[in-house]
Amino acid sequence: MYSRAPKMTCKENALFLLSRRDHGEYELHQKLLIKGFEVADVEQAVLYCQEQGYLDDLRYAQSQVRQHVAKGHGERRIRQELQQKRVAADVVSEALDEEGADWFELAKQTAQKKFSSLATLDNKEYAKRVRFLQYRGFSFDQIQYALSDDDDSSMG
């Protein structure tokens, strides 16, 4: 049944993966190795994709940053996830800078979306909200801002 289609080369496989979504260099490298391709073939395919502009860690990082921001994730979580995918720290920083997110406002929006009211009932509930926002990757200052009850002041 499946024998009619010829087996894809390493380069074809790389292009197929990249046609579906952006990948980081390391991620593409690993996927091709898992498929059983030789290291030399994988490196050649990755290099080809970079030279043709199909593989670009900055573009990949920018895409990941946008997706994470849309999910209400903070800078720390985004950095950590991209670091796990072995995207260079300077590339991650550039992508984050270009995004220009207001992390304080994003933390507040994320908290408002998760919790119906930002008015805290007790310490246990406050701690729960802090943990939620920490997990989402926000700093302590951002969390304090997000959970502060300053909606009635117009100065901010």
XYZ file of N, CA, C and O in Angstrom:
624
model
N 0.823 -1.193 0.000
C 0.000 0.000 0.000
C 0.874 1.266 0.000
O 0.658 2.165 -0.785
N 1.875 1.287 0.864
C 2.721 2.482 0.981
C 3.976 2.384 0.122
O 4.737 3.321 0.037
N 4.209 1.273 -0.532
C 5.458 1.069 -1.255
C 5.544 1.872 -2.548
O 6.600 1.974 -3.128
N 4.426 2.428 -3.025
C 4.436 3.182 -4.282
C 5.259 4.462 -4.176
O 5.940 4.840 -5.109
N 5.159 5.146 -3.049
C 5.868 6.417 -2.890
C 7.336 6.152 -2.562
O 7.634 5.386 -1.644
N 8.261 6.784 -3.296
C 9.678 6.601 -2.966
C 9.991 7.279 -1.630
O 9.353 8.271 -1.278
N 10.961 6.735 -0.937
C 11.352 7.283 0.360
C 11.961 8.678 0.167
O 12.761 8.884 -0.734
N 11.544 9.624 1.002
C 12.061 10.991 0.881
C 13.518 11.055 1.330
O 13.905 10.371 2.281
N 14.278 11.920 0.670
C 15.658 12.153 1.091
C 15.636 13.002 2.369
O 14.597 13.551 2.739
N 16.780 13.151 2.970
C 16.895 13.976 4.177
C 16.490 15.413 3.877
O 15.728 16.029 4.631
N 16.973 15.947 2.750
C 16.654 17.323 2.367
C 15.146 17.472 2.126
O 14.533 18.441 2.565
N 14.548 16.522 1.430
C 13.103 16.564 1.168
C 12.312 16.518 2.469
O 11.317 17.220 2.638
N 12.781 15.684 3.386
C 12.134 15.580 4.689
C 12.204 16.904 5.432
O 11.225 17.336 6.043
N 13.372 17.535 5.392
C 13.562 18.829 6.050
C 12.606 19.862 5.456
O 11.939 20.598 6.185
N 12.530 19.897 4.119
C 11.644 20.850 3.453
C 10.181 20.564 3.775
O 9.386 21.488 3.972
N 9.839 19.294 3.859
C 8.467 18.914 4.209
C 8.124 19.415 5.617
O 7.073 20.019 5.828
N 9.029 19.190 6.568
C 8.791 19.642 7.949
C 8.658 21.164 8.003
O 7.786 21.695 8.686
N 9.520 21.861 7.267
C 9.495 23.326 7.276
C 8.297 23.899 6.526
O 7.892 25.031 6.781
N 7.731 23.126 5.628
C 6.552 23.611 4.892
C 5.321 23.612 5.787
O 4.361 24.324 5.531
N 5.359 22.826 6.846
C 4.216 22.739 7.751
C 4.244 23.829 8.819
O 3.207 24.347 9.194
N 5.448 24.144 9.327
C 5.617 25.215 10.303
C 7.095 25.522 10.446
O 7.939 24.712 10.097
N 7.399 26.710 11.006
C 8.792 27.081 11.269
C 9.369 26.161 12.341
O 8.666 25.771 13.276
N 10.624 25.824 12.190
C 11.343 25.047 13.195
C 12.623 25.802 13.531
O 13.132 26.552 12.701
N 13.139 25.558 14.720
C 14.466 26.051 15.068
C 15.489 25.096 14.468
O 15.182 23.939 14.161
N 16.703 25.568 14.321
C 17.771 24.750 13.739
C 17.956 23.446 14.516
O 17.996 22.356 13.939
N 18.060 23.560 15.829
C 18.274 22.378 16.671
C 17.103 21.404 16.553
O 17.293 20.193 16.423
N 15.889 21.952 16.590
C 14.687 21.126 16.525
C 14.635 20.339 15.208
O 14.353 19.135 15.199
N 14.914 21.000 14.097
C 14.917 20.337 12.797
C 15.997 19.257 12.753
O 15.757 18.137 12.290
N 17.159 19.603 13.248
C 18.298 18.676 13.317
C 17.877 17.401 14.053
O 18.088 16.288 13.560
N 17.272 17.564 15.223
C 16.865 16.408 16.042
C 15.803 15.563 15.337
O 15.875 14.341 15.358
N 14.817 16.222 14.735
C 13.751 15.478 14.049
C 14.307 14.618 12.928
O 13.856 13.490 12.718
N 15.262 15.156 12.196
C 15.846 14.404 11.080
C 16.694 13.230 11.582
O 16.679 12.151 10.997
N 17.417 13.443 12.691
C 18.203 12.355 13.272
C 17.291 11.232 13.760
O 17.587 10.052 13.568
N 16.173 11.608 14.382
C 15.212 10.621 14.890
C 14.644 9.785 13.744
O 14.374 8.602 13.894
N 14.506 10.412 12.570
C 13.987 9.692 11.397
C 15.031 8.723 10.827
O 14.739 7.999 9.885
N 16.237 8.762 11.384
C 17.252 7.790 10.988
C 18.240 8.251 9.932
O 18.987 7.443 9.384
N 18.273 9.531 9.656
C 19.233 10.031 8.669
C 20.617 10.157 9.299
O 20.745 10.366 10.503
N 21.639 10.041 8.468
C 23.026 10.158 8.923
C 23.314 11.605 9.320
O 22.769 12.536 8.719
N 24.200 11.795 10.298
C 24.550 13.118 10.794
C 25.013 14.032 9.656
O 24.587 15.185 9.563
N 25.860 13.515 8.776
C 26.372 14.338 7.669
C 25.238 14.801 6.755
O 25.217 15.957 6.318
N 24.289 13.911 6.467
C 23.151 14.271 5.618
C 22.274 15.318 6.300
O 21.779 16.241 5.645
N 22.077 15.158 7.604
C 21.260 16.097 8.375
C 21.905 17.480 8.351
O 21.242 18.478 8.079
N 23.213 17.531 8.602
C 23.917 18.822 8.614
C 23.863 19.484 7.247
O 23.676 20.695 7.144
N 23.981 18.688 6.184
C 23.913 19.211 4.822
C 22.512 19.761 4.526
O 22.364 20.840 3.961
N 21.482 19.031 4.951
C 20.095 19.461 4.724
C 19.792 20.743 5.502
O 19.165 21.672 4.978
N 20.254 20.800 6.755
C 20.036 21.983 7.587
C 20.742 23.189 6.970
O 20.161 24.275 6.872
N 21.959 23.008 6.527
C 22.712 24.082 5.891
C 22.003 24.563 4.619
O 21.866 25.772 4.398
N 21.526 23.633 3.811
C 20.789 23.981 2.593
C 19.567 24.835 2.942
O 19.323 25.870 2.317
N 18.816 24.407 3.946
C 17.603 25.134 4.342
C 17.927 26.541 4.847
O 17.182 27.487 4.580
N 19.049 26.675 5.561
C 19.473 28.001 6.035
C 19.874 28.890 4.855
O 19.476 30.050 4.788
N 20.649 28.322 3.937
C 21.124 29.093 2.773
C 19.955 29.577 1.917
O 20.002 30.668 1.353
N 18.905 28.762 1.815
C 17.740 29.114 0.999
C 16.764 30.029 1.750
O 15.779 30.477 1.178
N 17.035 30.250 3.049
C 16.160 31.112 3.841
C 14.917 30.400 4.363
O 13.984 31.042 4.845
N 14.912 29.069 4.274
C 13.761 28.299 4.777
C 13.863 28.077 6.285
O 12.869 27.802 6.939
N 15.086 28.151 6.783
C 15.340 27.907 8.201
C 16.033 29.132 8.773
O 17.109 29.514 8.309
N 15.390 29.776 9.749
C 15.910 31.009 10.314
C 15.530 31.046 11.794
O 14.351 31.166 12.123
N 16.514 30.913 12.666
C 16.236 30.873 14.103
C 15.570 32.151 14.613
O 14.743 32.094 15.506
N 15.932 33.297 14.042
C 15.302 34.549 14.486
C 13.815 34.543 14.118
O 12.971 34.855 14.954
N 13.511 34.175 12.896
C 12.115 34.121 12.468
C 11.338 33.108 13.323
O 10.213 33.370 13.738
N 11.972 31.976 13.602
C 11.365 30.951 14.449
C 11.101 31.510 15.859
O 10.011 31.354 16.405
N 12.096 32.185 16.417
C 11.959 32.759 17.758
C 10.851 33.809 17.781
O 10.052 33.858 18.720
N 10.795 34.649 16.752
C 9.748 35.673 16.675
C 8.364 35.018 16.663
O 7.443 35.473 17.339
N 8.228 33.960 15.904
C 6.961 33.234 15.811
C 6.583 32.637 17.173
O 5.437 32.731 17.615
N 7.564 32.034 17.834
C 7.320 31.436 19.145
C 6.941 32.505 20.176
O 6.045 32.299 20.987
N 7.626 33.640 20.138
C 7.332 34.742 21.069
C 5.883 35.200 20.874
O 5.138 35.345 21.847
N 5.492 35.419 19.619
C 4.109 35.847 19.342
C 3.095 34.846 19.874
O 2.099 35.222 20.492
N 3.350 33.563 19.637
C 2.425 32.526 20.110
C 2.323 32.522 21.633
O 1.229 32.408 22.183
N 3.466 32.640 22.303
C 3.467 32.621 23.769
C 2.784 33.858 24.353
O 2.054 33.762 25.329
N 3.030 35.010 23.753
C 2.391 36.245 24.220
C 0.880 36.115 24.064
O 0.118 36.479 24.961
N 0.443 35.548 22.952
C -1.000 35.356 22.716
C -1.617 34.427 23.764
O -2.793 34.562 24.104
N -0.797 33.524 24.302
C -1.285 32.600 25.342
C -1.173 33.216 26.739
O -1.537 32.582 27.726
N -0.627 34.428 26.830
C -0.484 35.079 28.125
C 0.718 34.594 28.911
O 0.700 34.547 30.127
N 1.786 34.246 28.215
C 3.014 33.804 28.879
C 3.974 34.975 29.018
O 4.061 35.818 28.125
N 4.699 34.997 30.126
C 5.653 36.055 30.411
C 7.015 35.795 29.795
O 7.300 34.713 29.275
N 7.859 36.817 29.886
C 9.193 36.781 29.283
C 10.041 35.617 29.801
O 10.722 34.948 29.027
N 9.980 35.355 31.099
C 10.799 34.271 31.674
C 10.443 32.916 31.075
O 11.315 32.126 30.736
N 9.150 32.651 30.957
C 8.709 31.363 30.409
C 9.111 31.239 28.936
O 9.560 30.181 28.497
N 8.967 32.320 28.191
C 9.318 32.293 26.771
C 10.813 32.024 26.608
O 11.222 31.186 25.803
N 11.628 32.734 27.401
C 13.086 32.520 27.343
C 13.437 31.069 27.650
O 14.254 30.454 26.969
N 12.810 30.536 28.694
C 13.097 29.161 29.117
C 12.726 28.158 28.016
O 13.501 27.255 27.710
N 11.574 28.329 27.421
C 11.129 27.396 26.383
C 12.047 27.449 25.168
O 12.385 26.422 24.594
N 12.449 28.656 24.769
C 13.334 28.782 23.609
C 14.747 28.290 23.934
O 15.431 27.755 23.076
N 15.144 28.446 25.191
C 16.449 27.943 25.619
C 16.454 26.407 25.535
O 17.430 25.806 25.103
N 15.336 25.782 25.918
C 15.227 24.320 25.821
C 15.304 23.860 24.367
O 15.758 22.760 24.091
N 14.867 24.723 23.452
C 14.925 24.388 22.024
C 16.244 24.843 21.416
O 16.411 24.850 20.200
N 17.171 25.239 22.284
C 18.535 25.613 21.924
C 18.622 26.776 20.949
O 19.473 26.790 20.061
N 17.742 27.742 21.116
C 17.851 28.970 20.330
C 18.808 29.881 21.102
O 18.684 30.029 22.317
N 19.761 30.467 20.400
C 20.788 31.306 21.031
C 20.147 32.443 21.828
O 19.161 33.035 21.397
N 20.715 32.745 23.000
C 20.168 33.760 23.904
C 20.044 35.127 23.240
O 19.059 35.837 23.459
N 21.024 35.503 22.404
C 20.954 36.815 21.747
C 19.820 36.855 20.726
O 19.176 37.894 20.543
N 19.531 35.719 20.089
C 18.429 35.639 19.132
C 17.098 35.765 19.878
O 16.192 36.484 19.442
N 17.000 35.094 21.032
C 15.792 35.176 21.861
C 15.577 36.614 22.320
O 14.465 37.145 22.227
N 16.642 37.266 22.786
C 16.537 38.655 23.242
C 16.071 39.571 22.116
O 15.215 40.434 22.324
N 16.613 39.365 20.921
C 16.226 40.195 19.777
C 14.738 39.999 19.454
O 14.014 40.968 19.217
N 14.292 38.749 19.469
C 12.882 38.457 19.173
C 11.967 39.076 20.230
O 10.911 39.622 19.907
N 12.374 39.007 21.494
C 11.578 39.593 22.579
C 11.536 41.117 22.466
O 10.486 41.728 22.665
N 12.676 41.718 22.138
C 12.731 43.175 21.980
C 11.825 43.637 20.840
O 11.117 44.629 20.963
N 11.864 42.891 19.743
C 11.050 43.253 18.583
C 9.555 43.112 18.871
O 8.752 43.842 18.313
N 9.210 42.178 19.724
C 7.791 41.970 20.067
C 7.244 43.200 20.784
O 6.113 43.603 20.558
N 8.067 43.776 21.662
C 7.683 44.999 22.348
C 6.493 44.858 23.279
O 5.739 45.807 23.467
N 6.323 43.680 23.848
C 5.192 43.456 24.752
C 5.371 44.251 26.043
O 6.482 44.431 26.528
N 4.262 44.727 26.587
C 4.261 45.346 27.911
C 3.963 44.206 28.885
O 2.819 43.784 29.048
N 5.020 43.677 29.502
C 4.887 42.481 30.334
C 4.007 42.736 31.547
O 3.323 41.826 32.015
N 4.001 43.973 32.060
C 3.155 44.307 33.209
C 1.683 44.217 32.818
O 0.873 43.620 33.530
N 1.344 44.814 31.686
C -0.047 44.779 31.224
C -0.470 43.366 30.834
O -1.599 42.953 31.083
N 0.449 42.624 30.230
C 0.141 41.242 29.852
C -0.130 40.398 31.094
O -1.063 39.582 31.116
N 0.652 40.631 32.144
C 0.435 39.905 33.404
C -0.947 40.233 33.963
O -1.681 39.349 34.422
N -1.309 41.513 33.920
C -2.620 41.939 34.433
C -3.755 41.330 33.598
O -4.725 40.808 34.141
N -3.623 41.376 32.274
C -4.639 40.785 31.393
C -4.776 39.285 31.633
O -5.882 38.749 31.659
N -3.642 38.618 31.817
C -3.650 37.174 32.056
C -4.357 36.859 33.364
O -5.156 35.930 33.433
N -4.082 37.658 34.390
C -4.729 37.461 35.685
C -6.231 37.719 35.578
O -7.046 36.956 36.115
N -6.601 38.779 34.878
C -8.026 39.114 34.728
C -8.772 38.029 33.960
O -9.919 37.722 34.270
N -8.111 37.465 32.970
C -8.734 36.413 32.168
C -8.948 35.142 32.998
O -9.958 34.474 32.868
N -7.972 34.834 33.861
C -8.025 33.610 34.661
C -8.965 33.750 35.861
O -9.700 32.830 36.191
N -8.904 34.891 36.509
C -9.680 35.080 37.736
C -10.755 36.130 37.491
O -10.452 37.230 37.052
N -11.992 35.803 37.804
C -13.112 36.701 37.505
C -12.945 38.067 38.153
O -13.255 39.089 37.569
N -12.440 38.077 39.367
C -12.224 39.337 40.074
C -10.789 39.376 40.561
O -10.260 38.371 41.018
N -10.156 40.549 40.455
C -8.786 40.663 40.952
C -8.745 41.036 42.428
O -7.692 41.054 43.033
N -9.911 41.326 42.988
C -9.967 41.612 44.431
C -9.677 40.305 45.170
O -10.361 39.312 44.981
N -8.612 40.319 45.979
C -8.224 39.085 46.659
C -9.055 38.859 47.906
O -9.360 39.795 48.643
N -9.392 37.596 48.084
C -10.227 37.226 49.222
C -9.372 36.953 50.455
O -9.657 37.446 51.528
N -8.327 36.173 50.302
C -7.472 35.825 51.445
C -6.060 35.505 50.956
O -5.794 35.481 49.759
N -5.169 35.257 51.917
C -3.771 34.991 51.569
C -3.601 33.736 50.722
O -2.752 33.685 49.845
N -4.417 32.724 51.006
C -4.325 31.467 50.269
C -4.663 31.694 48.787
O -3.962 31.206 47.890
N -5.706 32.451 48.535
C -6.122 32.754 47.164
C -5.069 33.626 46.469
O -4.754 33.422 45.302
N -4.508 34.591 47.202
C -3.470 35.458 46.645
C -2.251 34.610 46.239
O -1.707 34.776 45.145
N -1.850 33.703 47.129
C -0.694 32.837 46.863
C -0.944 31.970 45.628
O -0.041 31.754 44.810
N -2.167 31.507 45.478
C -2.543 30.689 44.322
C -2.370 31.498 43.030
O -1.845 31.003 42.032
N -2.788 32.755 43.075
C -2.687 33.621 41.904
C -1.229 33.946 41.584
O -0.839 33.999 40.428
N -0.437 34.167 42.628
C 0.991 34.438 42.436
C 1.653 33.234 41.765
O 2.389 33.382 40.784
N 1.359 32.021 42.259
C 1.942 30.806 41.677
C 1.539 30.656 40.207
O 2.356 30.304 39.366
N 0.281 30.936 39.915
C -0.204 30.840 38.538
C 0.599 31.766 37.622
O 1.061 31.363 36.559
N 0.779 33.011 38.051
C 1.493 33.986 37.223
C 2.998 33.681 37.153
O 3.634 33.929 36.130
N 3.549 33.119 38.236
C 4.961 32.716 38.208
C 5.150 31.607 37.168
O 6.093 31.629 36.390
N 4.231 30.653 37.182
C 4.293 29.549 36.225
C 4.194 30.075 34.788
O 4.833 29.557 33.881
N 3.414 31.121 34.621
C 3.258 31.716 33.293
C 4.499 32.495 32.876
O 4.624 32.896 31.731
N 5.419 32.735 33.809
C 6.700 33.348 33.451
C 6.816 34.827 33.725
O 7.624 35.515 33.102
N 6.022 35.330 34.668
C 6.101 36.752 34.999
C 6.995 36.974 36.209
O 7.086 36.131 37.095
N 7.643 38.142 36.262
C 8.519 38.491 37.376
C 7.685 38.902 38.584
O 6.490 39.187 38.449
N 8.331 38.996 39.725
C 7.620 39.376 40.954
C 6.990 40.760 40.814
O 5.842 40.967 41.203
N 7.738 41.711 40.240
C 7.202 43.076 40.056
C 5.974 43.062 39.148
O 4.991 43.759 39.407
N 6.046 42.278 38.084
C 4.914 42.182 37.158
C 3.704 41.548 37.842
O 2.567 41.990 37.644
N 3.958 40.545 38.666
C 2.870 39.868 39.387
C 2.228 40.826 40.385
O 1.004 40.906 40.485
N 3.062 41.569 41.114
C 2.536 42.558 42.072
C 1.645 43.565 41.353
O 0.569 43.903 41.822
N 2.112 44.036 40.213
C 1.343 44.993 39.424
C 0.022 44.361 38.978
O -1.043 44.982 39.085
N 0.099 43.148 38.483
C -1.088 42.466 37.950
C -2.144 42.243 39.028
O -3.340 42.331 38.754
N -1.704 41.966 40.241
C -2.644 41.649 41.322
C -2.977 42.855 42.191
O -3.755 42.738 43.137
N -2.402 44.005 41.860
C -2.702 45.203 42.655
C -4.103 45.705 42.312
O -4.594 45.494 41.209
N -4.693 46.360 43.255
C -6.071 46.818 43.074
C -6.062 48.331 42.836
O -6.551 49.109 43.653
N -5.459 48.741 41.697
C -5.305 50.180 41.462
C -6.160 50.661 40.287
O -5.861 51.658 39.662
N -7.225 49.943 39.984
C -8.081 50.325 38.856
C -8.760 51.672 39.069
O -9.127 52.354 38.118
N -8.946 52.072 40.336
C -9.653 53.312 40.608
C -8.756 54.551 40.472
O -9.251 55.660 40.472
N -7.448 54.350 40.355
C -6.563 55.509 40.176
C -6.294 55.722 38.708
O -5.958 54.790 37.986
N -6.405 56.931 38.244
C -6.246 57.203 36.818
C -4.780 57.445 36.445
O -4.436 57.434 35.291
N -3.925 57.653 37.413
C -2.519 57.931 37.143
C -1.735 56.633 36.892
O -0.777 56.630 36.165
N -2.100 55.520 37.510
C -1.412 54.240 37.308
C -0.303 54.107 38.249
O 0.794 53.931 38.103
